[in-house]
Coordinates of C-alpha atoms in Angstrom, one line a residue:
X794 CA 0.0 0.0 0.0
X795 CA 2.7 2.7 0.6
X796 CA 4.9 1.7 -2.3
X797 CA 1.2 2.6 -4.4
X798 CA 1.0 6.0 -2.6
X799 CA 4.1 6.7 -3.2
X800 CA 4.1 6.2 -7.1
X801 CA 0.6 7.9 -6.8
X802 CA 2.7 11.3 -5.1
X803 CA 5.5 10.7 -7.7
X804 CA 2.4 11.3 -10.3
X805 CA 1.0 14.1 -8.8
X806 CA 4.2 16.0 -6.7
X807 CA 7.6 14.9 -8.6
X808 CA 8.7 12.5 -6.3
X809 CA 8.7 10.9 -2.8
X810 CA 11.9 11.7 -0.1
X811 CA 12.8 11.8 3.4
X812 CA 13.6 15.4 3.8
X813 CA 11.3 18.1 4.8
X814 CA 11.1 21.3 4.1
X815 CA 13.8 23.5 6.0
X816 CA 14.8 20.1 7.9
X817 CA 18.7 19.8 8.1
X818 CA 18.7 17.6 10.5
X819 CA 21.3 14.9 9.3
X820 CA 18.6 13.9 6.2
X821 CA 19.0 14.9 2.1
X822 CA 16.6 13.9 0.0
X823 CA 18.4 10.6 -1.4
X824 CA 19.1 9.5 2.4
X825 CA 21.0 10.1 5.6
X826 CA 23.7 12.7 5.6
X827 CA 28.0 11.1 6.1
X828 CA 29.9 11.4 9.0
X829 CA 33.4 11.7 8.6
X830 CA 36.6 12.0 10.6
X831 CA 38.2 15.6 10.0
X832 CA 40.3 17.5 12.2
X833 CA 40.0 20.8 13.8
X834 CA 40.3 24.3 11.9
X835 CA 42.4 25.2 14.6
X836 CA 44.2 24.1 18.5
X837 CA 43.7 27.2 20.1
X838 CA 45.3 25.8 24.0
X839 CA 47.1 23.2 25.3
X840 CA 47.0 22.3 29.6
X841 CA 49.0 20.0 31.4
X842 CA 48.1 18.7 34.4
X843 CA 50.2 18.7 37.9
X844 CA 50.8 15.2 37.1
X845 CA 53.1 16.5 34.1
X846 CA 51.3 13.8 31.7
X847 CA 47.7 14.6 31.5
X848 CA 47.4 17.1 28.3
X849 CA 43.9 19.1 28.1
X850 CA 43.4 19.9 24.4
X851 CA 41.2 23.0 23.1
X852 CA 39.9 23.2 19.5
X853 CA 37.6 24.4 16.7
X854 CA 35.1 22.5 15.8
X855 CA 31.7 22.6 13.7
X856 CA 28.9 23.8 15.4
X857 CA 24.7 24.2 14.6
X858 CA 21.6 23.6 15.5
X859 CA 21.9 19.8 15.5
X860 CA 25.1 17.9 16.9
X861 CA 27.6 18.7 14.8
X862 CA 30.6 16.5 16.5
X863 CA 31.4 13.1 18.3
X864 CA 34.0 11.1 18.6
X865 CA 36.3 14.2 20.0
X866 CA 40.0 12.9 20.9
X867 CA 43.9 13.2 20.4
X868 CA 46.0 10.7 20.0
X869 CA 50.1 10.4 20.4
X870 CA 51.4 10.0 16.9
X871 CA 55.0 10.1 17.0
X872 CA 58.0 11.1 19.3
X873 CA 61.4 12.1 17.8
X874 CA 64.3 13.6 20.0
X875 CA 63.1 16.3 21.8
X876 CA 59.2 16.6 20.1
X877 CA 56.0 15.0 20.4
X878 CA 53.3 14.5 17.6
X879 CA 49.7 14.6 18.3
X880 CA 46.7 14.8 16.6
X881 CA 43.1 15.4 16.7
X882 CA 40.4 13.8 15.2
X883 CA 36.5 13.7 15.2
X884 CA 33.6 12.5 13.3
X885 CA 31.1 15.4 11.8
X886 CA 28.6 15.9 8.6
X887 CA 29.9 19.1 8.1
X888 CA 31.4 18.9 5.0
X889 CA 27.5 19.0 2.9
X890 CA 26.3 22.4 4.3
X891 CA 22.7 21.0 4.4
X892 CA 23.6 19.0 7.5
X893 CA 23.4 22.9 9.6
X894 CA 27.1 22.5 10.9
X895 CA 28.3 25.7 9.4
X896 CA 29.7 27.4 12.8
X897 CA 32.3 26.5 15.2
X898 CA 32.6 26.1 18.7
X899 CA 35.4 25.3 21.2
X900 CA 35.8 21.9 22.4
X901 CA 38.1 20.3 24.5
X902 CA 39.8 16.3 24.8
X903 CA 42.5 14.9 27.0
X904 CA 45.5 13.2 26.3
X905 CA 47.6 10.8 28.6
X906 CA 51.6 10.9 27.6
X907 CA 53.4 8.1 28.4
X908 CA 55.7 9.7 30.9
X909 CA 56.2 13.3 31.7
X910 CA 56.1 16.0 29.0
X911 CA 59.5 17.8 30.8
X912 CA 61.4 20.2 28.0
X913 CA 59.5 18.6 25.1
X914 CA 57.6 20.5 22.1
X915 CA 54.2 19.7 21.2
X916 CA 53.3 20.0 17.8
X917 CA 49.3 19.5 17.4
X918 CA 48.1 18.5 13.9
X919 CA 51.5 19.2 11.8
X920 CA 52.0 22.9 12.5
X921 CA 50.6 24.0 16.1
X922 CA 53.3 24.3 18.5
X923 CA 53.2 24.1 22.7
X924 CA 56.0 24.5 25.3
X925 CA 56.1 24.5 28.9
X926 CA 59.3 26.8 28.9
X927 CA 58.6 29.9 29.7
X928 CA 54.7 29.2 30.1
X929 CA 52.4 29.9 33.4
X930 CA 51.4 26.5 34.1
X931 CA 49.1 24.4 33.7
X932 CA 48.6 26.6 30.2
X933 CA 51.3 25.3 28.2
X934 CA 52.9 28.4 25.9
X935 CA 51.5 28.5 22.2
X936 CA 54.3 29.2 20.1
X937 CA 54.6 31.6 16.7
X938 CA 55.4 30.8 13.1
X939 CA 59.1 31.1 14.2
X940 CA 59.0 28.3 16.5
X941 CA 58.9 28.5 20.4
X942 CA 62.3 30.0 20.7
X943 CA 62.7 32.5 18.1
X944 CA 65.1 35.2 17.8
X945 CA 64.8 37.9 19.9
X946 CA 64.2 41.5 18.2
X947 CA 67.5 43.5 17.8
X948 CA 69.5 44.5 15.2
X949 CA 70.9 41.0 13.8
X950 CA 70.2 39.6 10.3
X951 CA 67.3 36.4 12.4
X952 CA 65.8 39.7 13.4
X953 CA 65.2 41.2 10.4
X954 CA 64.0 37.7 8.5
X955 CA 61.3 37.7 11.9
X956 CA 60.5 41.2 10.3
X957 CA 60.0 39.9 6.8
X958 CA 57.9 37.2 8.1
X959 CA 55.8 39.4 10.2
X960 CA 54.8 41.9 7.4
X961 CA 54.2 39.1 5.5
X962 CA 56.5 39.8 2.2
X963 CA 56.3 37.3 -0.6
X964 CA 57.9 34.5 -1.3
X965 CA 61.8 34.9 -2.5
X966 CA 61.8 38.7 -1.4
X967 CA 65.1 39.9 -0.1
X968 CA 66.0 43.1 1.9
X969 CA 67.5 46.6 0.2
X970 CA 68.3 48.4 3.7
X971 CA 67.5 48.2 7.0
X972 CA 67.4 51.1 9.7
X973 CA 67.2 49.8 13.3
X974 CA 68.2 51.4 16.7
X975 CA 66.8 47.7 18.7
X976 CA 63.3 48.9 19.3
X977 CA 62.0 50.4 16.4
X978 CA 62.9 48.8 12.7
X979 CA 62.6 50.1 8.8
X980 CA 63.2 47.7 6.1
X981 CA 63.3 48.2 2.2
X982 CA 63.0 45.2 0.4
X983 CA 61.9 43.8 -3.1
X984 CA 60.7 41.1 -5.1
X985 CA 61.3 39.6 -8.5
X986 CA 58.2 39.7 -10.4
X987 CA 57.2 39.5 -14.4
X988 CA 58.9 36.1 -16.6
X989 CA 60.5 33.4 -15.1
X990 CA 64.4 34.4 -14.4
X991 CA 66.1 32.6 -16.9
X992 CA 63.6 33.1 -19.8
X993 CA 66.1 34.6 -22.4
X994 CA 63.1 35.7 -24.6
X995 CA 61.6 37.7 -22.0
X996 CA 61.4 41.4 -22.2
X997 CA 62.1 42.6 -19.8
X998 CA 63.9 39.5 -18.2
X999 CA 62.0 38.3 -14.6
X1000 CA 65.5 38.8 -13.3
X1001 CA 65.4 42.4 -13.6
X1002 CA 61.4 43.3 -13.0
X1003 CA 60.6 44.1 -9.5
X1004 CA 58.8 45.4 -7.0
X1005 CA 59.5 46.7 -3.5
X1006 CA 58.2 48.2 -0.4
X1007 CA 59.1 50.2 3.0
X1008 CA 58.0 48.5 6.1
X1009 CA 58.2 50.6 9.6
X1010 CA 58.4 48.2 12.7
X1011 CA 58.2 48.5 16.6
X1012 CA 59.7 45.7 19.0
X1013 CA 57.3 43.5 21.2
X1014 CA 57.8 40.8 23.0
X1015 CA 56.4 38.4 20.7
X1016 CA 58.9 39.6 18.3
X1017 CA 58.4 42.5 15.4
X1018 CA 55.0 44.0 15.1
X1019 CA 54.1 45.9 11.9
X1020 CA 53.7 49.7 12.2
X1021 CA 52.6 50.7 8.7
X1022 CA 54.3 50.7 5.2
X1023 CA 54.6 53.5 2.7
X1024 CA 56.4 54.2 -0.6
X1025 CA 57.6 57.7 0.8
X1026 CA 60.3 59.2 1.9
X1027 CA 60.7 60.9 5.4
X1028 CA 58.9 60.5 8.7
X1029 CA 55.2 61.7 7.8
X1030 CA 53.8 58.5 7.2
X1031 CA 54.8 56.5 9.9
X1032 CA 54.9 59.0 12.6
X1033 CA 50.9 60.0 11.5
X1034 CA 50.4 56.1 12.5
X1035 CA 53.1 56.1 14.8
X1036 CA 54.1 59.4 16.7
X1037 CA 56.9 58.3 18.6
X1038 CA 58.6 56.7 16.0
X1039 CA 62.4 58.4 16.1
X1040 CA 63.0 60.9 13.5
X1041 CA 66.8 59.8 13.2
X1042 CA 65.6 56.6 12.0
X1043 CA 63.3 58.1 9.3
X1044 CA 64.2 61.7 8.3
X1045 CA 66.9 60.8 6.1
X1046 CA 64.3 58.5 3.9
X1047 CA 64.1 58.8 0.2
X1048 CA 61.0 57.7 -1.7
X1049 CA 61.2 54.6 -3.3
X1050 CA 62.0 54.4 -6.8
X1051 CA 58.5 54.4 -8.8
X1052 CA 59.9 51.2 -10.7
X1053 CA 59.9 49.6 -7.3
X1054 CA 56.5 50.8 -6.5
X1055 CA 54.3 51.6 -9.7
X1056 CA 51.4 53.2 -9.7
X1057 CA 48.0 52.5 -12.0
X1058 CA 46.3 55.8 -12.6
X1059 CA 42.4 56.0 -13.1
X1060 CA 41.4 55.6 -17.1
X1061 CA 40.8 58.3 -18.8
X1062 CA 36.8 59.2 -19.7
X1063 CA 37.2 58.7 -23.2
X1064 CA 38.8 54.8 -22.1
X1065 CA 36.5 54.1 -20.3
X1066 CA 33.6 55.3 -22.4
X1067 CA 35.8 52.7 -25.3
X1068 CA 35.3 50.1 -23.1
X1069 CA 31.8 50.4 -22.3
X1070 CA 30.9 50.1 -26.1
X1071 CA 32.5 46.6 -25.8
X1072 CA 30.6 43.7 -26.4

């Protein structure tokens, strides 16, 4: 009798499912939505316990209106000289949208180590770094792109590559000048850009088409922090950001070269009235 219904609604409505209407609760049309393991978008804090081996793990996780998450735990992967591997895994149907699980939540799991964590490194899920030197236990320290130890801001060429990293220059950039009195940093630098050096039929060649920019620093204890960048000379436009940036550091500045930093004026009217006629 129901299979007859059902080819009766298939006449009459298109077709017969077990989905209703604005119902995302773990149900598409053709059947039950997948769980599958995934791991965090992100391992936000690491504990450890007075026993020195009990690890208290904090994540992000999908969250909605539904359960989004089960199955929440870490696992020791690997251990190699002086560095523990762990990772974290749990079972969600976030990956189809319809299943509601498009925020995130934190969530925690614990970890028992085999024997005391001591001067080891943590590294959760490949690139997520802990220490316990130099943290406020039981909170272990989460460590930067640099590692747990990296150098410390000054005046020394690990310093200034810290500075590259933190104002995020591209790939194979390398520095022009640097102006740095230990707390408070400038650094020039370029980039290749255009055809691949090496390319003989280039014009011009990639090995001699750049660009560049001027990055104005101030030393934290988390290492280099970004100030501002500009393309021109003097003190005004780091000092408007920055007021007690030191002039001795900065008056002496000349403009970059435009070939370092070109500019891409607006289009004329009668351009842009050419273009419009297009197809």
């Amino acid at each position: 009798m129901a299979a007859a219904l059902c080819a009766v609604a298939v006449l009459l409505l298109g077709g017969c499912g077990t989905q209703v209407a604005g119902d995302t609760n773990g149900a598409t049309a053709t059947g039950a939505i997948p769980w599958t393991t995934m791991q965090p978008s992100a391992v936000t804090a690491a504990q450890l316990a007075a026993d020195q081996r009990t690890l208290t793990l904090t994540a992000r996780v999908p969250d909605g209106k539904h359960p989004c998450v089960r199955a929440l735990k870490a696992a020791l992967t690997a251990s190699e000289r002086n560095i523990l591997w762990v990772q974290i895994t749990y079972s969600s149907p976030s990956g189809d949208r319809s299943s509601g699980c498009t925020g995130e939540r934190t969530a925690s799991t614990r970890l028992v180590l085999p024997k005391p964590l001591g001067n080891q490194k943590l590294v959760v899920d490949q690139d997520t770094q802990f220490t316990a030197d130099g943290a406020k236990l039981p909170a272990l320290r989460l460590c930067g792109e640099l590692g747990c130890n990296p150098p410390a801001t000054g005046c020394t060429t690990a310093s200034y590559e810290q500075a590259m990293i933190a104002a995020d220059a591209p790939e194979h950039s390398y520095r022009d000048a640097e102006h740095c009195d230990g707390k408070w940093l400038v650094i020039d630098f370029s980039w290749r850009t255009g055809p691949v050096c090496g390319d003989t039929t280039a014009t011009p060649s990639g090995c001699t088409s750049r660009l560049g920019d001027r990055v104005f620093f101030r030393a934290e204890p988390a290492g280099w922090k970004t100030i501002t960048a500009s393309s021109t000379g003097g003190c005004k436009a780091v000092q408007r950001v920055e007021p007690k940036f030191p002039t001795a550091l900065c008056a002496t500045l000349a403009p970059l070269s435009a070939s370092l930093h070109p500019s891409y004026p607006p289009q004329s009217p009668s351009a842009t009235a050419t273009a419009s006629q297009l197809p």
